[in-house]
Tab-separated table of C-alpha atoms and ligand atoms in Angstrom:
chain	number	residue	atom	x	y	z
Q	1	MET	CA	0.000	0.000	0.000
Q	2	THR	CA	2.234	2.790	-1.289
Q	3	ASN	CA	-0.293	5.601	-1.540
Q	4	PRO	CA	-0.359	7.496	1.783
Q	5	GLN	CA	-3.989	8.580	1.306
Q	6	ILE	CA	-5.205	5.019	0.758
Q	7	LYS	CA	-3.150	3.853	3.744
Q	8	PHE	CA	-4.705	6.567	5.876
Q	9	LYS	CA	-8.255	5.673	4.799
Q	10	TYR	CA	-7.528	2.019	5.529
Q	11	GLN	CA	-6.351	2.816	9.050
Q	12	MET	CA	-9.401	5.033	9.711
Q	13	PHE	CA	-11.886	2.500	8.323
Q	14	LYS	CA	-13.194	1.087	11.604
Q	15	TYR	CA	-13.919	4.573	13.028
Q	16	LEU	CA	-16.139	5.593	10.126
Q	17	PRO	CA	-19.957	5.472	9.896
Q	18	THR	CA	-21.397	2.543	7.927
Q	19	GLY	CA	-22.402	4.650	4.896
Q	20	ARG	CA	-18.858	5.903	4.480
Q	21	GLN	CA	-17.461	2.385	4.959
Q	22	VAL	CA	-19.605	1.161	2.053
Q	23	GLU	CA	-18.315	3.993	-0.120
Q	24	LEU	CA	-14.738	3.168	0.803
Q	25	LEU	CA	-15.177	-0.521	0.022
Q	26	PHE	CA	-16.421	0.535	-3.395
Q	27	GLU	CA	-13.380	2.765	-3.716
Q	28	PHE	CA	-10.965	-0.042	-2.782
Q	29	CYS	CA	-12.590	-2.255	-5.456
Q	30	HIS	CA	-11.457	0.320	-8.016
Q	31	LEU	CA	-7.819	-0.013	-7.091
Q	32	ASN	CA	-7.056	-2.222	-10.072
Q	33	PHE	CA	-7.955	0.485	-12.629
Q	34	MET	CA	-5.106	2.217	-14.403
Q	35	LYS	CA	-4.074	5.548	-12.960
Q	36	ILE	CA	-3.784	8.022	-15.785
Q	37	LEU	CA	-2.216	11.462	-15.638
Q	38	ALA	CA	-4.072	13.590	-18.207
Q	39	ILE	CA	-3.168	16.999	-19.625
Q	40	ASP	CA	-5.306	19.484	-21.579
Q	41	THR	CA	-4.023	22.800	-22.958
Q	42	SER	CA	-6.434	23.143	-25.868
Q	43	CYS	CA	-7.369	26.790	-25.344
Q	44	ASP	CA	-7.107	29.093	-22.332
Q	45	GLU	CA	-6.954	26.665	-19.421
Q	46	THR	CA	-3.841	24.792	-18.311
Q	47	ALA	CA	-5.281	21.601	-16.864
Q	48	ALA	CA	-4.094	18.284	-15.465
Q	49	ALA	CA	-5.851	15.466	-13.619
Q	50	ILE	CA	-5.279	11.986	-12.269
Q	51	ILE	CA	-8.020	9.534	-13.197
Q	52	GLU	CA	-8.768	6.001	-12.124
Q	53	GLY	CA	-11.581	4.466	-14.166
Q	54	ARG	CA	-14.118	7.289	-14.249
Q	55	ARG	CA	-13.041	8.748	-10.894
Q	56	VAL	CA	-11.168	12.004	-10.562
Q	57	LEU	CA	-8.486	11.559	-7.918
Q	58	SER	CA	-6.841	14.908	-8.428
Q	59	ASN	CA	-7.661	17.858	-10.618
Q	60	VAL	CA	-6.033	21.222	-11.254
Q	61	ILE	CA	-7.212	23.911	-13.651
Q	62	TYR	CA	-5.229	27.109	-14.017
Q	63	SER	CA	-7.469	29.505	-15.896
Q	64	GLN	CA	-6.166	32.307	-18.119
Q	65	ILE	CA	-9.421	34.266	-18.127
Q	66	LEU	CA	-7.894	37.248	-16.327
Q	67	ILE	CA	-5.184	37.481	-19.006
Q	68	HIS	CA	-7.590	37.473	-21.961
Q	69	LYS	CA	-10.542	39.307	-20.412
Q	70	LYS	CA	-9.514	42.812	-21.408
Q	71	TRP	CA	-8.927	41.752	-25.039
Q	72	GLY	CA	-12.461	40.393	-25.383
Q	73	GLY	CA	-11.204	36.960	-26.500
Q	74	VAL	CA	-8.282	34.536	-26.346
Q	75	VAL	CA	-5.001	36.036	-27.630
Q	76	PRO	CA	-2.930	33.091	-28.986
Q	77	SER	CA	0.529	34.482	-28.140
Q	78	LEU	CA	-0.515	35.246	-24.551
Q	79	ALA	CA	-2.172	31.837	-24.209
Q	80	LYS	CA	0.998	30.074	-25.373
Q	81	ARG	CA	3.181	31.985	-22.925
Q	82	ALA	CA	0.825	31.399	-19.997
Q	83	HIS	CA	0.648	27.640	-20.739
Q	84	GLU	CA	4.444	27.459	-20.921
Q	85	GLU	CA	4.842	29.282	-17.629
Q	86	ARG	CA	2.298	27.121	-15.802
Q	87	ILE	CA	2.403	23.616	-17.222
Q	88	ASP	CA	5.125	22.285	-14.894
Q	89	PHE	CA	3.420	23.680	-11.825
Q	90	VAL	CA	-0.001	22.355	-12.842
Q	91	VAL	CA	1.316	18.824	-13.427
Q	92	GLU	CA	3.327	18.835	-10.188
Q	93	GLU	CA	0.424	20.219	-8.158
Q	94	THR	CA	-1.861	17.514	-9.577
Q	95	LEU	CA	0.572	14.789	-8.521
Q	96	ARG	CA	1.175	16.350	-5.119
Q	97	LYS	CA	-2.532	16.677	-4.371
Q	98	PHE	CA	-3.013	12.951	-4.652
Q	99	PHE	CA	0.320	11.396	-3.756
Q	100	GLY	CA	1.593	14.057	-1.358
Q	101	PRO	CA	1.915	13.453	2.385
Q	102	VAL	CA	-1.344	13.358	4.331
Q	103	SER	CA	-1.199	15.690	7.280
Q	104	VAL	CA	-4.709	17.070	7.272
Q	105	SER	CA	-7.977	15.676	8.621
Q	106	PHE	CA	-9.962	13.094	6.691
Q	107	PRO	CA	-12.719	15.289	5.142
Q	108	SER	CA	-10.297	17.820	3.711
Q	109	VAL	CA	-8.295	15.034	2.122
Q	110	LEU	CA	-11.437	14.146	0.211
Q	111	ALA	CA	-12.172	17.752	-0.600
Q	112	ARG	CA	-8.706	18.141	-2.038
Q	113	THR	CA	-9.128	15.248	-4.392
Q	114	HIS	CA	-11.658	16.711	-6.759
Q	115	HIS	CA	-11.549	20.470	-6.405
Q	116	SER	CA	-10.151	22.715	-9.090
Q	117	THR	CA	-7.585	25.260	-8.028
Q	118	ALA	CA	-6.127	28.300	-9.702
Q	119	ARG	CA	-3.247	29.200	-7.462
Q	120	ARG	CA	-0.019	31.003	-8.039
Q	121	LEU	CA	3.226	29.089	-8.218
Q	122	ASP	CA	4.335	28.093	-4.745
Q	123	PRO	CA	7.804	27.113	-3.610
Q	124	PHE	CA	6.686	23.596	-2.685
Q	125	HIS	CA	9.442	21.189	-3.560
Q	126	LEU	CA	8.196	18.115	-5.326
Q	127	ASP	CA	9.816	14.860	-6.132
Q	128	THR	CA	7.988	14.214	-9.422
Q	129	GLN	CA	10.000	11.101	-9.995
Q	130	LYS	CA	8.777	9.576	-6.725
Q	131	PHE	CA	5.086	10.294	-7.359
Q	132	ILE	CA	4.979	9.502	-11.049
Q	133	LYS	CA	6.035	5.919	-10.295
Q	134	ASN	CA	2.393	5.300	-9.321
Q	135	ILE	CA	1.043	6.541	-12.664
Q	136	ASP	CA	0.374	3.917	-15.352
Q	137	ALA	CA	-0.006	6.128	-18.437
Q	138	ILE	CA	-0.001	9.730	-19.640
Q	139	ALA	CA	-2.885	11.162	-21.711
Q	140	VAL	CA	-2.984	14.396	-23.662
Q	141	THR	CA	-5.372	16.408	-25.824
Q	142	GLN	CA	-4.224	16.304	-29.446
Q	143	GLY	CA	-6.908	18.657	-30.810
Q	144	PRO	CA	-9.054	20.434	-31.781
Q	145	GLY	CA	-7.906	23.702	-30.303
Q	146	LEU	CA	-5.423	26.511	-30.572
Q	147	ALA	CA	-2.253	25.135	-32.235
Q	148	VAL	CA	0.211	27.069	-30.076
Q	149	ALA	CA	-1.657	26.056	-26.926
Q	150	LEU	CA	-2.019	22.355	-27.825
Q	151	GLU	CA	1.724	22.193	-28.494
Q	152	VAL	CA	2.588	23.016	-24.887
Q	153	GLY	CA	0.568	20.143	-23.392
Q	154	ILE	CA	1.756	17.668	-26.025
Q	155	LYS	CA	5.399	18.598	-25.435
Q	156	LYS	CA	4.996	18.088	-21.675
Q	157	ALA	CA	3.175	14.766	-22.130
Q	158	LYS	CA	5.872	13.450	-24.480
Q	159	GLU	CA	8.584	14.562	-22.103
Q	160	LEU	CA	6.955	12.730	-19.164
Q	161	ALA	CA	6.208	9.603	-21.191
Q	162	LYS	CA	9.780	9.343	-22.421
Q	163	LYS	CA	11.554	10.304	-19.203
Q	164	TYR	CA	9.523	7.964	-16.991
Q	165	ASN	CA	8.896	5.273	-19.585
Q	166	LYS	CA	5.088	5.542	-19.588
Q	167	LYS	CA	2.597	4.735	-22.304
Q	168	LEU	CA	1.060	7.745	-24.043
Q	169	ILE	CA	-2.598	8.125	-25.091
Q	170	SER	CA	-3.808	10.937	-27.376
Q	171	VAL	CA	-7.384	12.190	-27.037
Q	172	ASN	CA	-9.804	14.317	-29.045
Q	173	HIS	CA	-10.996	17.244	-26.912
Q	174	LEU	CA	-14.566	17.055	-28.270
Q	175	GLU	CA	-14.834	13.439	-27.157
Q	176	GLY	CA	-13.930	14.804	-23.748
Q	177	HIS	CA	-16.984	17.079	-23.705
Q	178	LEU	CA	-19.168	14.109	-24.737
Q	179	TYR	CA	-17.861	11.955	-21.894
Q	180	SER	CA	-17.977	14.791	-19.338
Q	181	PRO	CA	-21.391	13.796	-17.825
Q	182	PHE	CA	-19.902	10.398	-16.944
Q	183	VAL	CA	-16.901	11.753	-15.055
Q	184	GLN	CA	-17.178	10.884	-11.365
Q	185	ASN	CA	-15.773	12.453	-8.242
Q	186	SER	CA	-13.407	10.510	-5.999
Q	187	ARG	CA	-16.374	8.824	-4.273
Q	188	GLY	CA	-17.754	7.511	-7.549
Q	189	ASN	CA	-20.646	9.965	-7.967
Q	190	PRO	CA	-22.720	10.305	-10.067
Q	191	LYS	CA	-23.373	6.563	-10.262
Q	192	ILE	CA	-24.713	6.471	-13.797
Q	193	ASP	CA	-24.054	3.743	-16.319
Q	194	PHE	CA	-23.734	4.027	-20.087
Q	195	LYS	CA	-26.903	3.262	-22.061
Q	196	PHE	CA	-25.949	3.661	-25.702
Q	197	PRO	CA	-26.868	5.181	-28.104
Q	198	TYR	CA	-27.005	8.830	-27.059
Q	199	LEU	CA	-27.731	11.952	-29.027
Q	200	GLY	CA	-24.815	14.217	-28.076
Q	201	LEU	CA	-24.665	17.986	-28.402
Q	202	ILE	CA	-21.400	19.815	-27.805
Q	203	ILE	CA	-21.809	23.556	-27.262
Q	204	SER	CA	-18.599	25.376	-26.482
Q	205	GLY	CA	-16.637	28.451	-27.504
Q	206	GLY	CA	-15.272	26.696	-30.581
Q	207	HIS	CA	-17.877	24.054	-31.464
Q	208	THR	CA	-21.572	23.384	-31.871
Q	209	GLU	CA	-21.994	19.766	-32.976
Q	210	PHE	CA	-24.569	17.002	-32.967
Q	211	VAL	CA	-23.039	13.577	-32.566
Q	212	ILE	CA	-24.593	10.148	-32.352
Q	213	PHE	CA	-22.631	8.571	-29.525
Q	214	LYS	CA	-23.039	4.933	-30.589
Q	215	ASN	CA	-20.760	3.137	-28.185
Q	216	HIS	CA	-17.456	3.707	-26.417
Q	217	LEU	CA	-15.204	5.654	-28.812
Q	218	GLU	CA	-17.748	5.301	-31.652
Q	219	TYR	CA	-19.331	8.468	-32.969
Q	220	GLU	CA	-21.116	9.867	-36.002
Q	221	VAL	CA	-21.264	13.640	-36.517
Q	222	ILE	CA	-24.713	14.546	-37.884
Q	223	GLY	CA	-24.620	18.334	-37.712
Q	224	SER	CA	-22.318	21.220	-36.891
Q	225	THR	CA	-21.977	24.956	-37.225
Q	226	LEU	CA	-21.153	26.393	-40.604
Q	227	ASP	CA	-19.479	29.445	-39.051
Q	228	ASP	CA	-19.492	30.727	-35.453
Q	229	ALA	CA	-20.116	28.418	-32.508
Q	230	ALA	CA	-22.907	29.184	-30.017
Q	231	GLY	CA	-20.435	30.211	-27.284
Q	232	GLU	CA	-18.514	32.313	-29.792
Q	233	ALA	CA	-21.708	34.203	-30.689
Q	234	LEU	CA	-22.295	34.960	-26.995
Q	235	ASP	CA	-18.651	36.022	-26.582
Q	236	LYS	CA	-18.679	38.315	-29.626
Q	237	THR	CA	-21.948	39.953	-28.612
Q	238	ALA	CA	-20.634	40.550	-25.104
Q	239	LYS	CA	-17.537	42.118	-26.629
Q	240	LEU	CA	-19.710	44.420	-28.729
Q	241	LEU	CA	-21.470	45.485	-25.558
Q	242	GLY	CA	-18.156	46.086	-23.788
Q	243	LEU	CA	-18.865	43.277	-21.308
Q	244	GLY	CA	-15.493	41.489	-21.507
Q	245	TYR	CA	-14.633	37.800	-21.964
Q	246	PRO	CA	-16.085	35.203	-21.662
Q	247	GLY	CA	-19.486	36.515	-22.705
Q	248	GLY	CA	-21.715	33.564	-21.741
Q	249	PRO	CA	-21.705	34.017	-17.953
Q	250	VAL	CA	-22.238	37.822	-18.094
Q	251	ILE	CA	-25.062	37.461	-20.592
Q	252	GLU	CA	-26.640	34.779	-18.393
Q	253	ARG	CA	-26.534	37.107	-15.379
Q	254	LEU	CA	-27.947	40.104	-17.288
Q	255	ALA	CA	-30.671	37.965	-18.864
Q	256	LYS	CA	-31.705	36.689	-15.443
Q	257	GLU	CA	-32.028	40.252	-14.170
Q	258	ALA	CA	-33.979	41.369	-17.251
Q	259	GLY	CA	-36.971	39.116	-16.824
Q	260	ASN	CA	-38.098	39.943	-20.374
Q	261	LYS	CA	-36.705	37.770	-23.142
Q	262	ASP	CA	-39.088	39.089	-25.803
Q	263	PHE	CA	-37.782	42.662	-25.904
Q	264	HIS	CA	-36.538	42.173	-29.464
Q	265	ASN	CA	-37.112	39.210	-31.726
Q	266	PHE	CA	-33.657	38.405	-33.131
Q	267	PRO	CA	-33.601	35.849	-35.972
Q	268	ARG	CA	-33.386	32.120	-35.254
Q	269	PRO	CA	-30.848	31.021	-37.891
Q	270	MET	CA	-31.177	27.852	-40.034
Q	271	LEU	CA	-34.475	26.768	-38.549
Q	272	LYS	CA	-36.039	26.504	-41.988
Q	273	SER	CA	-33.298	24.212	-43.321
Q	274	ASN	CA	-34.088	20.562	-42.853
Q	275	ASP	CA	-30.608	19.578	-41.743
Q	276	LEU	CA	-28.994	19.635	-38.314
Q	277	ASN	CA	-26.457	22.374	-39.019
Q	278	PHE	CA	-26.158	25.729	-37.293
Q	279	SER	CA	-25.027	29.194	-38.340
Q	280	PHE	CA	-24.691	31.871	-35.682
Q	281	SER	CA	-22.711	34.475	-37.577
Q	282	GLY	CA	-25.815	36.085	-39.149
Q	283	LEU	CA	-27.473	36.369	-35.768
Q	284	LYS	CA	-24.445	38.215	-34.435
Q	285	THR	CA	-24.553	40.546	-37.462
Q	286	SER	CA	-28.243	41.216	-36.943
Q	287	PHE	CA	-27.469	42.163	-33.344
Q	288	TYR	CA	-24.772	44.528	-34.588
Q	289	TYR	CA	-27.173	46.243	-37.039
Q	290	PHE	CA	-29.787	46.600	-34.331
Q	291	LEU	CA	-27.244	48.417	-32.173
Q	292	ARG	CA	-25.552	50.329	-35.000
Q	293	PRO	CA	-27.542	53.578	-34.893
Q	294	CYS	CA	-25.824	54.300	-31.615
Q	295	VAL	CA	-22.782	52.036	-31.607
Q	296	ILE	CA	-19.590	53.267	-30.079
Q	297	PRO	CA	-17.633	50.072	-30.702
Q	298	SER	CA	-15.478	50.172	-27.598
Q	299	ASP	CA	-18.327	50.803	-25.194
Q	300	GLY	CA	-21.609	49.211	-26.118
Q	301	ALA	CA	-22.981	49.812	-22.615
Q	302	LYS	CA	-22.837	53.596	-23.122
Q	303	ALA	CA	-24.255	53.163	-26.611
Q	304	THR	CA	-27.323	51.365	-25.330
Q	305	GLU	CA	-27.750	54.039	-22.664
Q	306	SER	CA	-27.724	56.821	-25.250
Q	307	ARG	CA	-30.516	55.101	-27.188
Q	308	ASN	CA	-32.372	54.348	-24.040
Q	309	LEU	CA	-31.931	50.604	-24.526
Q	310	ASP	CA	-31.889	48.282	-21.572
Q	311	ILE	CA	-28.688	46.249	-21.868
Q	312	ARG	CA	-30.197	43.479	-19.726
Q	313	GLN	CA	-33.170	43.071	-22.032
Q	314	LEU	CA	-30.886	43.153	-25.056
Q	315	ALA	CA	-28.704	40.421	-23.567
Q	316	SER	CA	-31.772	38.393	-22.678
Q	317	SER	CA	-33.290	38.639	-26.173
Q	318	PHE	CA	-30.014	37.677	-27.806
Q	319	GLN	CA	-29.472	34.728	-25.469
Q	320	GLU	CA	-33.050	33.625	-26.162
Q	321	ALA	CA	-32.415	33.614	-29.921
Q	322	VAL	CA	-29.276	31.446	-29.500
Q	323	PHE	CA	-30.911	29.033	-27.066
Q	324	ASP	CA	-34.206	28.787	-28.936
Q	325	THR	CA	-32.224	27.791	-32.035
Q	326	LEU	CA	-30.325	25.136	-30.081
Q	327	ILE	CA	-33.516	23.703	-28.592
Q	328	LYS	CA	-35.489	23.656	-31.862
Q	329	LYS	CA	-32.622	22.004	-33.726
Q	330	THR	CA	-32.246	19.461	-30.933
Q	331	GLU	CA	-35.940	18.686	-31.178
Q	332	ARG	CA	-35.442	18.057	-34.899
Q	333	ALA	CA	-32.443	15.828	-34.137
Q	334	ILE	CA	-34.507	13.795	-31.650
Q	335	LYS	CA	-37.230	13.311	-34.270
Q	336	GLN	CA	-34.802	12.429	-37.070
Q	337	THR	CA	-32.622	10.032	-35.091
Q	338	GLU	CA	-35.378	8.742	-32.781
Q	339	ILE	CA	-32.822	8.871	-29.971
Q	340	LYS	CA	-34.344	10.360	-26.838
Q	341	ARG	CA	-31.393	10.043	-24.499
Q	342	LEU	CA	-29.540	13.322	-24.726
Q	343	ILE	CA	-26.053	14.318	-23.580
Q	344	VAL	CA	-25.080	17.981	-23.558
Q	345	GLY	CA	-21.475	19.027	-22.903
Q	346	GLY	CA	-19.249	22.091	-23.341
Q	347	GLY	CA	-18.865	25.490	-21.681
Q	348	VAL	CA	-22.290	26.862	-22.657
Q	349	ILE	CA	-24.123	24.177	-20.683
Q	350	ALA	CA	-22.923	25.877	-17.509
Q	351	ASN	CA	-25.981	28.074	-18.189
Q	352	LEU	CA	-28.761	27.079	-15.790
Q	353	TYR	CA	-31.542	28.551	-17.906
Q	354	LEU	CA	-30.390	26.511	-20.905
Q	355	ARG	CA	-30.353	23.373	-18.745
Q	356	LYS	CA	-33.988	24.042	-17.871
Q	357	LEU	CA	-34.871	24.420	-21.557
Q	358	PHE	CA	-33.259	21.049	-22.317
Q	359	ARG	CA	-35.038	19.389	-19.389
Q	360	ASP	CA	-38.376	20.753	-20.632
Q	361	LEU	CA	-37.583	19.511	-24.141
Q	362	VAL	CA	-36.832	15.922	-23.131
Q	363	LYS	CA	-39.878	15.873	-20.877
Q	364	ARG	CA	-42.058	16.673	-23.878
Q	365	HIS	CA	-40.511	13.686	-25.693
Q	366	ASN	CA	-40.412	11.257	-22.740
Q	367	GLY	CA	-36.649	11.300	-22.973
Q	368	SER	CA	-33.763	12.092	-20.625
Q	369	VAL	CA	-30.809	14.430	-20.578
Q	370	LEU	CA	-27.376	14.231	-18.956
Q	371	PHE	CA	-25.186	17.243	-18.165
Q	372	PRO	CA	-21.728	17.352	-16.527
Q	373	SER	CA	-22.340	16.931	-12.792
Q	374	TYR	CA	-19.751	19.388	-11.527
Q	375	LYS	CA	-19.189	22.951	-12.680
Q	376	TYR	CA	-15.529	22.474	-13.590
Q	377	LEU	CA	-16.570	19.739	-16.038
Q	378	THR	CA	-18.590	22.110	-18.235
Q	379	GLY	CA	-15.519	24.131	-19.217
Q	380	ASP	CA	-12.170	22.794	-20.341
Q	381	ASN	CA	-10.509	20.319	-17.996
Q	382	ALA	CA	-8.182	17.322	-18.114
Q	383	ALA	CA	-10.435	15.001	-16.087
Q	384	MET	CA	-12.680	14.260	-19.077
Q	385	ILE	CA	-9.562	13.592	-21.183
Q	386	GLY	CA	-8.282	11.076	-18.630
Q	387	VAL	CA	-11.599	9.201	-18.544
Q	388	ILE	CA	-11.567	8.625	-22.317
Q	389	ALA	CA	-7.906	7.684	-22.136
Q	390	GLY	CA	-8.940	4.867	-19.783
Q	391	PHE	CA	-11.348	3.471	-22.403
Q	392	LYS	CA	-8.665	3.812	-25.091
Q	393	ALA	CA	-6.144	2.028	-22.880
Q	394	GLU	CA	-8.573	-0.894	-22.434
Q	395	LYS	CA	-8.502	-1.286	-26.209
Q	396	GLY	CA	-4.732	-0.921	-26.400
Q	397	LEU	CA	-4.964	2.396	-28.266
Q	398	PHE	CA	-1.609	3.875	-27.247
Q	399	VAL	CA	0.523	6.268	-29.277
Q	400	LYS	CA	2.952	4.090	-31.247
Q	401	ASN	CA	5.534	6.716	-32.100
Q	402	ILE	CA	5.773	9.195	-29.230
Q	403	ASP	CA	8.180	11.533	-31.041
Q	404	GLY	CA	5.833	11.663	-34.027
Q	405	LEU	CA	2.752	12.807	-32.077
Q	406	ASP	CA	1.687	16.234	-33.323
Q	407	ARG	CA	-1.215	18.587	-32.580
Q	408	ILE	CA	-4.287	18.552	-34.844
Q	409	PRO	CA	-5.931	21.995	-34.442
Q	410	ARG	CA	-8.947	20.936	-36.570
Q	411	PHE	CA	-9.438	17.457	-35.222
Q	412	ASN	CA	-12.865	16.006	-36.091
Q	413	ILE	CA	-14.598	13.309	-34.110
Q	414	SER	CA	-14.913	10.092	-36.073
E	501	KG4	O1	-15.890	24.397	-23.329
E	501	KG4	P1	-15.324	25.745	-23.137
E	501	KG4	O2	-14.822	26.128	-21.766
E	501	KG4	O3	-14.156	26.001	-24.117
E	501	KG4	C1	-14.113	25.563	-25.425
E	501	KG4	O4	-13.777	24.372	-25.634
E	501	KG4	O5	-14.458	26.395	-26.288
E	501	KG4	O6	-16.467	26.784	-23.575
E	501	KG4	C2	-16.277	28.164	-23.460
E	501	KG4	C3	-17.561	28.854	-23.877
E	501	KG4	C4	-17.417	30.369	-23.998
E	501	KG4	O7	-17.943	30.757	-25.230
E	501	KG4	C5	-18.232	30.898	-22.843
E	501	KG4	O8	-18.815	32.170	-23.095
E	501	KG4	C6	-19.294	29.834	-22.691
E	501	KG4	O9	-18.600	28.619	-22.894
E	501	KG4	N1	-19.901	29.846	-21.362
E	501	KG4	C7	-21.222	30.091	-21.145
E	501	KG4	C8	-21.392	30.086	-19.738
E	501	KG4	N2	-20.190	29.830	-19.164
E	501	KG4	C9	-19.280	29.682	-20.169
E	501	KG4	N3	-22.233	30.315	-21.998
E	501	KG4	C10	-23.458	30.538	-21.468
E	501	KG4	N4	-23.693	30.585	-20.136
E	501	KG4	C11	-22.710	30.356	-19.235
E	501	KG4	N5	-22.960	30.379	-17.933
E	502	ZN	ZN1	-13.693	22.672	-24.719
């Protein structure tokens, strides 16, 4: 029993209440799963996690939002530099959180195992070599994403795999968002099983895609955006209004305050087409033309004031147009595929109002919907990458030529 946390839990076992003992027994049964150290640097989050089966044992996400906020979007050169500065710390912190010495009380040990942190570099000295012995394989996001950002994670993963003689697994980031509702905390919650097939919808800053999730690692893309992604449309509109980056959360807050989503009827793009594709760029343009009579590009908030427009109602109407389009297209997808079990992943599904719309939709169709269970799983994270890596490892899908692994910025799911 080399892991100090497991040793500690074992020693404490007899003092614990029965419910907790049952959970721990379940946890000990999982000890034969591979432990995978996963890395994701696909966009503006430097992330690493340790996964065992579907359980997240340790998870660190170092967000770059504060760096990009004032530019109204992700600046590639700044993202690259921030990833380079933080990747070593993020990986070391992830290892330390799980394998480090246990000196705190039992509950906080558990709390530490699945919480995301965004801390500054600390002078903690870490013996990576000692901790990494307990890791069975390294996983990394190969794409899609920002090329200069992906490169940083891939370089680190290759370096670790070669130095410590570990197997390497490459993962598609979009698959990660599809698997995100199945990622469990260290206690194995949520306890849901796979019931294929699912109708998957990924809605993030870079993608809006319908996927039939047929079985483990088997997908068919049946629709996607022809231009901007849903999250991108929210981000660009927020930028136009001078609300900073990312736009989704601010627009959600303003829309909630507005209480009137019908202030202006913005177009619902592509609803007349019979396919399952999206196009959000025209909607963004229509928003721009609505604002134009008074637009001062750098400060949309003042512009709306001068025309006596309520920025909250504007945000609410725009959000409604994006979400209504998503829901109506999803309804079409349910009818066309006859799949009523829905999975929705990606940053935009952090939105609680959108979750309600999806719940109402599946209720009307006697279906069901799964979302990521924890907030950090809606945005970019390495935990979801590690979970897929586990399924790939079961099938022996390791990278054959580690030196030859390269980023694929436009990596499709197939
Ligand atoms: O999955 P994600 O973190 O990164 C990508 O892979 O793109 O998604 C980021 C996107 C951004 O466009 C952001 O505005 C949006 O998710 N987002 C939201 C919310 N939180 C983040 N959109 C709507 N409501 C939110 N609460
Ligand atoms: Zn993502």
